Amino acid sequence: MSYENFSYYYDSLMDPAFYNDYIDFINKHAKFQSVLELGCGTGEVAIRLAKQDKSVVATDLSDDMLYVAKEKAMAENAEVNFKRVDMTNFESNQQADLVLCLCDSLNYILDENDVKKVLMNAYQALKMNGTFIFDVDSLYKCNVILNDYHEESHDDDFDFCWDVKSDGAGSIEHHVVIIDRENDDCVDEIHHQKTLPVHVYGEMLKEAGFSYTVFSDFDSYKEECERLIFVCKKEM
């Protein structure tokens, strides 16, 4: 399920410092001017890169996410070319220096063959010696941290409740409920994600033609982490 009404509340639940850390990580590990982002969400990374004078094409499957992203880019006077794209099935007319797929967007691709398609598409969309950076939730996060996870918050105008179920094998179900009394709105959505072992992603990347390095939460790799970040190079 793609994001729907939850798209309009997504930014209020995210820490802006996380995106700043990601921009620093990207600039450290890639040399680029042109960018293609897959699963751009509300456009936070795309807008930041555009404000660094990068040429940015940002894509997502969710019309609601794209609507929010376009409104923000306009408000911040950031020049981003937003497009509705299915990352499992697209062709790029112009190759980029950098392809991004961040914030566990790839975990919404539940079929392993479709994950392979995304990696192949990213390879084809890159210039030679270009960089592909993507992240996924780790198995440790999905199977341990998020196992029967519950979070909620309440204030005068806004109630938020988030429950996660894990199957113990990399698949999780998110149930998000938001009651917005100020705007008389209620969000009740279920989202499914799936992650794979590191070596499986590695085999897929090698099959696509990439060399790669794995990081954990912006640092060196360790098994017990929340986020795995793959920095991949097109060298073939």
mmCIF file of C-alpha atoms in Angstrom:
data_model
loop_
_atom_site.group_PDB
_atom_site.id
_atom_site.type_symbol
_atom_site.label_atom_id
_atom_site.label_comp_id
_atom_site.label_asym_id
_atom_site.label_seq_id
_atom_site.Cartn_x
_atom_site.Cartn_y
_atom_site.Cartn_z
ATOM 1 C CA MET A 1 0.000 0.000 0.000
ATOM 2 C CA SER A 2 1.384 3.413 -0.894
ATOM 3 C CA TYR A 3 1.104 6.367 1.427
ATOM 4 C CA GLU A 4 -2.239 8.162 1.292
ATOM 5 C CA ASN A 5 -3.540 10.561 3.962
ATOM 6 C CA PHE A 6 -0.544 9.756 6.170
ATOM 7 C CA SER A 7 1.585 11.656 3.629
ATOM 8 C CA TYR A 8 0.286 14.936 5.020
ATOM 9 C CA TYR A 9 1.494 14.086 8.544
ATOM 10 C CA TYR A 10 4.747 12.334 7.649
ATOM 11 C CA ASP A 11 7.046 15.330 8.128
ATOM 12 C CA SER A 12 5.647 16.135 11.559
ATOM 13 C CA LEU A 13 6.830 12.718 12.764
ATOM 14 C CA MET A 14 10.359 12.922 11.315
ATOM 15 C CA ASP A 15 13.462 14.564 12.781
ATOM 16 C CA PRO A 16 14.904 17.195 10.376
ATOM 17 C CA ALA A 17 18.398 16.446 11.739
ATOM 18 C CA PHE A 18 18.173 12.976 10.178
ATOM 19 C CA TYR A 19 17.920 14.485 6.696
ATOM 20 C CA ASN A 20 20.838 16.807 7.382
ATOM 21 C CA ASP A 21 22.937 13.801 8.414
ATOM 22 C CA TYR A 22 21.926 12.064 5.204
ATOM 23 C CA ILE A 23 22.955 15.030 3.060
ATOM 24 C CA ASP A 24 26.357 15.029 4.765
ATOM 25 C CA PHE A 25 26.686 11.284 4.123
ATOM 26 C CA ILE A 26 25.733 11.644 0.446
ATOM 27 C CA ASN A 27 28.179 14.491 -0.145
ATOM 28 C CA LYS A 28 30.930 12.485 1.541
ATOM 29 C CA HIS A 29 30.437 9.361 -0.553
ATOM 30 C CA ALA A 30 29.487 10.675 -4.002
ATOM 31 C CA LYS A 31 30.696 13.240 -6.520
ATOM 32 C CA PHE A 32 27.716 14.418 -8.534
ATOM 33 C CA GLN A 33 25.772 17.179 -10.181
ATOM 34 C CA SER A 34 22.723 15.326 -11.509
ATOM 35 C CA VAL A 35 20.486 13.263 -9.234
ATOM 36 C CA LEU A 36 17.618 10.816 -9.696
ATOM 37 C CA GLU A 37 15.773 9.969 -6.494
ATOM 38 C CA LEU A 38 13.469 6.945 -6.292
ATOM 39 C CA GLY A 39 10.820 7.001 -3.572
ATOM 40 C CA CYS A 40 11.404 10.651 -2.736
ATOM 41 C CA GLY A 41 8.500 10.853 -0.269
ATOM 42 C CA THR A 42 7.823 14.418 0.814
ATOM 43 C CA GLY A 43 10.928 15.650 -1.000
ATOM 44 C CA GLU A 44 13.135 16.509 1.967
ATOM 45 C CA VAL A 45 16.376 15.163 0.480
ATOM 46 C CA ALA A 46 15.556 16.323 -3.054
ATOM 47 C CA ILE A 47 14.840 19.868 -1.908
ATOM 48 C CA ARG A 48 18.032 20.053 0.142
ATOM 49 C CA LEU A 49 20.100 18.863 -2.828
ATOM 50 C CA ALA A 50 18.366 21.288 -5.195
ATOM 51 C CA LYS A 51 19.249 24.125 -2.824
ATOM 52 C CA GLN A 52 22.882 23.021 -3.212
ATOM 53 C CA ASP A 53 22.491 23.747 -6.943
ATOM 54 C CA LYS A 54 22.208 20.098 -7.938
ATOM 55 C CA SER A 55 20.001 19.069 -10.874
ATOM 56 C CA VAL A 56 17.352 16.871 -9.255
ATOM 57 C CA VAL A 57 14.653 14.580 -10.619
ATOM 58 C CA ALA A 58 12.618 13.183 -7.721
ATOM 59 C CA THR A 59 10.100 10.371 -8.178
ATOM 60 C CA ASP A 60 7.535 8.541 -6.108
ATOM 61 C CA LEU A 61 4.584 6.212 -6.673
ATOM 62 C CA SER A 62 2.324 8.070 -4.224
ATOM 63 C CA ASP A 63 0.394 11.011 -5.660
ATOM 64 C CA ASP A 64 -0.133 12.326 -2.132
ATOM 65 C CA MET A 65 3.570 12.278 -1.315
ATOM 66 C CA LEU A 66 4.334 14.058 -4.573
ATOM 67 C CA TYR A 67 1.686 16.695 -3.863
ATOM 68 C CA VAL A 68 3.258 17.460 -0.475
ATOM 69 C CA ALA A 69 6.752 17.498 -2.006
ATOM 70 C CA LYS A 70 5.762 19.887 -4.791
ATOM 71 C CA GLU A 71 4.092 22.282 -2.344
ATOM 72 C CA LYS A 72 7.199 22.323 -0.148
ATOM 73 C CA ALA A 73 9.569 22.832 -3.071
ATOM 74 C CA MET A 74 7.494 25.756 -4.288
ATOM 75 C CA ALA A 75 7.427 27.312 -0.812
ATOM 76 C CA GLU A 76 11.207 26.958 -0.492
ATOM 77 C CA ASN A 77 11.900 28.120 -4.057
ATOM 78 C CA ALA A 78 13.702 24.851 -4.806
ATOM 79 C CA GLU A 79 13.827 23.702 -8.422
ATOM 80 C CA VAL A 80 13.023 19.981 -8.453
ATOM 81 C CA ASN A 81 11.538 17.993 -11.322
ATOM 82 C CA PHE A 82 8.958 15.721 -9.649
ATOM 83 C CA LYS A 83 7.567 12.695 -11.482
ATOM 84 C CA ARG A 84 5.254 9.824 -10.626
ATOM 85 C CA VAL A 85 7.321 6.681 -11.270
ATOM 86 C CA ASP A 86 7.128 3.016 -10.312
ATOM 87 C CA MET A 87 10.725 2.206 -9.363
ATOM 88 C CA THR A 88 10.236 -1.436 -10.429
ATOM 89 C CA ASN A 89 9.272 -0.446 -13.965
ATOM 90 C CA PHE A 90 10.825 2.633 -15.516
ATOM 91 C CA GLU A 91 13.381 3.747 -18.080
ATOM 92 C CA SER A 92 15.437 6.905 -17.719
ATOM 93 C CA ASN A 93 15.910 9.049 -20.807
ATOM 94 C CA GLN A 94 18.943 10.755 -19.305
ATOM 95 C CA GLN A 95 21.516 9.109 -17.076
ATOM 96 C CA ALA A 96 22.443 10.703 -13.739
ATOM 97 C CA ASP A 97 25.624 10.952 -11.676
ATOM 98 C CA LEU A 98 23.777 9.784 -8.591
ATOM 99 C CA VAL A 99 20.706 7.618 -7.957
ATOM 100 C CA LEU A 100 19.126 7.592 -4.509
ATOM 101 C CA CYS A 101 16.535 5.355 -2.830
ATOM 102 C CA LEU A 102 16.387 6.339 0.823
ATOM 103 C CA CYS A 103 14.394 6.168 4.056
ATOM 104 C CA ASP A 104 13.542 2.440 3.660
ATOM 105 C CA SER A 105 11.655 3.055 0.398
ATOM 106 C CA LEU A 106 13.052 -0.191 -1.021
ATOM 107 C CA ASN A 107 11.506 -2.111 1.896
ATOM 108 C CA TYR A 108 8.083 -1.404 0.390
ATOM 109 C CA ILE A 109 9.036 -3.629 -2.554
ATOM 110 C CA LEU A 110 7.874 -6.960 -1.167
ATOM 111 C CA ASP A 111 8.731 -9.313 -4.031
ATOM 112 C CA GLU A 112 12.398 -10.277 -4.304
ATOM 113 C CA ASN A 113 12.310 -10.266 -8.104
ATOM 114 C CA ASP A 114 10.965 -6.714 -8.015
ATOM 115 C CA VAL A 115 13.835 -5.681 -5.754
ATOM 116 C CA LYS A 116 16.193 -7.008 -8.428
ATOM 117 C CA LYS A 117 14.357 -4.918 -11.018
ATOM 118 C CA VAL A 118 14.872 -1.765 -8.952
ATOM 119 C CA LEU A 119 18.614 -2.412 -8.693
ATOM 120 C CA MET A 120 18.842 -3.123 -12.421
ATOM 121 C CA ASN A 121 16.877 0.041 -13.203
ATOM 122 C CA ALA A 122 19.167 2.086 -10.980
ATOM 123 C CA TYR A 123 22.199 0.679 -12.801
ATOM 124 C CA GLN A 124 20.763 1.602 -16.190
ATOM 125 C CA ALA A 125 19.863 5.113 -14.951
ATOM 126 C CA LEU A 126 23.463 5.843 -13.883
ATOM 127 C CA LYS A 127 26.349 7.261 -15.844
ATOM 128 C CA MET A 128 29.507 5.152 -15.888
ATOM 129 C CA ASN A 129 31.354 5.547 -12.545
ATOM 130 C CA GLY A 130 28.144 6.927 -11.060
ATOM 131 C CA THR A 131 26.958 6.200 -7.520
ATOM 132 C CA PHE A 132 23.796 4.501 -6.280
ATOM 133 C CA ILE A 133 22.971 4.987 -2.597
ATOM 134 C CA PHE A 134 20.073 3.151 -1.013
ATOM 135 C CA ASP A 135 19.102 2.036 2.454
ATOM 136 C CA VAL A 136 16.961 -0.680 4.002
ATOM 137 C CA ASP A 137 15.874 -1.581 7.496
ATOM 138 C CA SER A 138 18.114 -4.279 8.921
ATOM 139 C CA LEU A 139 16.876 -7.741 9.836
ATOM 140 C CA TYR A 140 17.788 -6.885 13.422
ATOM 141 C CA LYS A 141 15.460 -3.886 13.356
ATOM 142 C CA CYS A 142 12.579 -5.763 11.737
ATOM 143 C CA ASN A 143 12.873 -8.941 13.795
ATOM 144 C CA VAL A 144 13.979 -7.555 17.168
ATOM 145 C CA ILE A 145 13.513 -3.797 17.591
ATOM 146 C CA LEU A 146 10.127 -3.641 15.871
ATOM 147 C CA ASN A 147 8.794 -6.946 17.200
ATOM 148 C CA ASP A 148 5.449 -6.032 18.841
ATOM 149 C CA TYR A 149 6.542 -2.381 18.831
ATOM 150 C CA HIS A 150 4.096 0.227 20.146
ATOM 151 C CA GLU A 151 4.427 3.988 20.225
ATOM 152 C CA GLU A 152 1.886 6.676 20.946
ATOM 153 C CA SER A 153 1.703 10.366 21.728
ATOM 154 C CA HIS A 154 -1.099 12.701 22.713
ATOM 155 C CA ASP A 155 -1.594 16.426 22.939
ATOM 156 C CA ASP A 156 -4.566 18.777 22.877
ATOM 157 C CA ASP A 157 -5.065 18.612 19.100
ATOM 158 C CA PHE A 158 -3.300 15.460 17.916
ATOM 159 C CA ASP A 159 -3.185 11.763 18.814
ATOM 160 C CA PHE A 160 -0.698 9.380 17.204
ATOM 161 C CA CYS A 161 -0.543 5.596 17.569
ATOM 162 C CA TRP A 162 1.888 3.254 15.795
ATOM 163 C CA ASP A 163 1.919 -0.531 16.158
ATOM 164 C CA VAL A 164 4.218 -2.959 14.362
ATOM 165 C CA LYS A 165 3.931 -6.713 13.938
ATOM 166 C CA SER A 166 6.904 -8.798 12.801
ATOM 167 C CA ASP A 167 6.930 -12.311 11.396
ATOM 168 C CA GLY A 168 10.493 -12.795 12.661
ATOM 169 C CA ALA A 169 11.768 -13.306 9.115
ATOM 170 C CA GLY A 170 12.123 -9.752 7.828
ATOM 171 C CA SER A 171 8.480 -8.898 7.093
ATOM 172 C CA ILE A 172 6.623 -6.304 9.159
ATOM 173 C CA GLU A 173 3.182 -4.710 9.216
ATOM 174 C CA HIS A 174 2.755 -1.107 10.362
ATOM 175 C CA HIS A 175 -0.590 0.121 11.669
ATOM 176 C CA VAL A 176 -0.705 3.911 11.946
ATOM 177 C CA VAL A 177 -3.621 5.822 13.468
ATOM 178 C CA ILE A 178 -3.681 9.615 13.657
ATOM 179 C CA ILE A 179 -6.551 11.621 15.101
ATOM 180 C CA ASP A 180 -6.255 15.287 14.174
ATOM 181 C CA ARG A 181 -8.870 17.148 16.160
ATOM 182 C CA GLU A 182 -7.693 20.556 15.001
ATOM 183 C CA ASN A 183 -8.439 19.720 11.352
ATOM 184 C CA ASP A 184 -11.178 17.172 12.049
ATOM 185 C CA ASP A 185 -9.246 14.414 10.290
ATOM 186 C CA CYS A 186 -8.508 10.757 10.998
ATOM 187 C CA VAL A 187 -5.843 8.578 9.382
ATOM 188 C CA ASP A 188 -5.953 4.801 9.747
ATOM 189 C CA GLU A 189 -3.495 3.040 7.416
ATOM 190 C CA ILE A 190 -1.671 -0.278 7.222
ATOM 191 C CA HIS A 191 1.697 -0.568 5.493
ATOM 192 C CA HIS A 192 3.780 -3.655 4.755
ATOM 193 C CA GLN A 193 7.549 -3.817 4.448
ATOM 194 C CA LYS A 194 10.111 -6.547 3.945
ATOM 195 C CA THR A 195 13.867 -6.687 4.267
ATOM 196 C CA LEU A 196 16.444 -9.270 3.221
ATOM 197 C CA PRO A 197 19.812 -10.490 4.516
ATOM 198 C CA VAL A 198 22.813 -8.332 3.627
ATOM 199 C CA HIS A 199 24.358 -11.057 1.484
ATOM 200 C CA VAL A 200 21.187 -11.330 -0.624
ATOM 201 C CA TYR A 201 21.277 -7.623 -1.430
ATOM 202 C CA GLY A 202 24.968 -8.065 -2.196
ATOM 203 C CA GLU A 203 24.325 -10.883 -4.650
ATOM 204 C CA MET A 204 21.651 -8.816 -6.396
ATOM 205 C CA LEU A 205 23.979 -5.817 -6.657
ATOM 206 C CA LYS A 206 26.782 -7.902 -8.151
ATOM 207 C CA GLU A 207 24.316 -9.401 -10.631
ATOM 208 C CA ALA A 208 23.247 -5.890 -11.633
ATOM 209 C CA GLY A 209 26.897 -4.886 -12.170
ATOM 210 C CA PHE A 210 27.628 -2.883 -9.013
ATOM 211 C CA SER A 211 30.499 -2.922 -6.576
ATOM 212 C CA TYR A 212 29.409 -1.791 -3.134
ATOM 213 C CA THR A 213 30.207 -0.971 0.487
ATOM 214 C CA VAL A 214 27.735 -1.389 3.365
ATOM 215 C CA PHE A 215 27.354 1.066 6.235
ATOM 216 C CA SER A 216 25.233 0.963 9.388
ATOM 217 C CA ASP A 217 23.420 4.107 10.526
ATOM 218 C CA PHE A 218 25.952 6.381 8.720
ATOM 219 C CA ASP A 219 28.873 4.493 10.307
ATOM 220 C CA SER A 220 30.895 1.339 9.674
ATOM 221 C CA TYR A 221 28.950 -1.885 9.225
ATOM 222 C CA LYS A 222 27.701 -3.876 12.190
ATOM 223 C CA GLU A 223 25.001 -6.527 12.277
ATOM 224 C CA GLU A 224 22.983 -5.087 15.164
ATOM 225 C CA CYS A 225 21.928 -1.763 13.692
ATOM 226 C CA GLU A 226 18.715 -0.124 12.500
ATOM 227 C CA ARG A 227 19.546 1.073 8.997
ATOM 228 C CA LEU A 228 21.821 -0.468 6.379
ATOM 229 C CA ILE A 229 23.147 1.955 3.771
ATOM 230 C CA PHE A 230 24.631 0.596 0.543
ATOM 231 C CA VAL A 231 26.987 2.817 -1.447
ATOM 232 C CA CYS A 232 27.245 1.265 -4.887
ATOM 233 C CA LYS A 233 29.437 2.104 -7.882
ATOM 234 C CA LYS A 234 28.737 1.487 -11.555
ATOM 235 C CA GLU A 235 32.110 0.328 -12.823
ATOM 236 C CA MET A 236 31.257 -2.170 -15.578
#
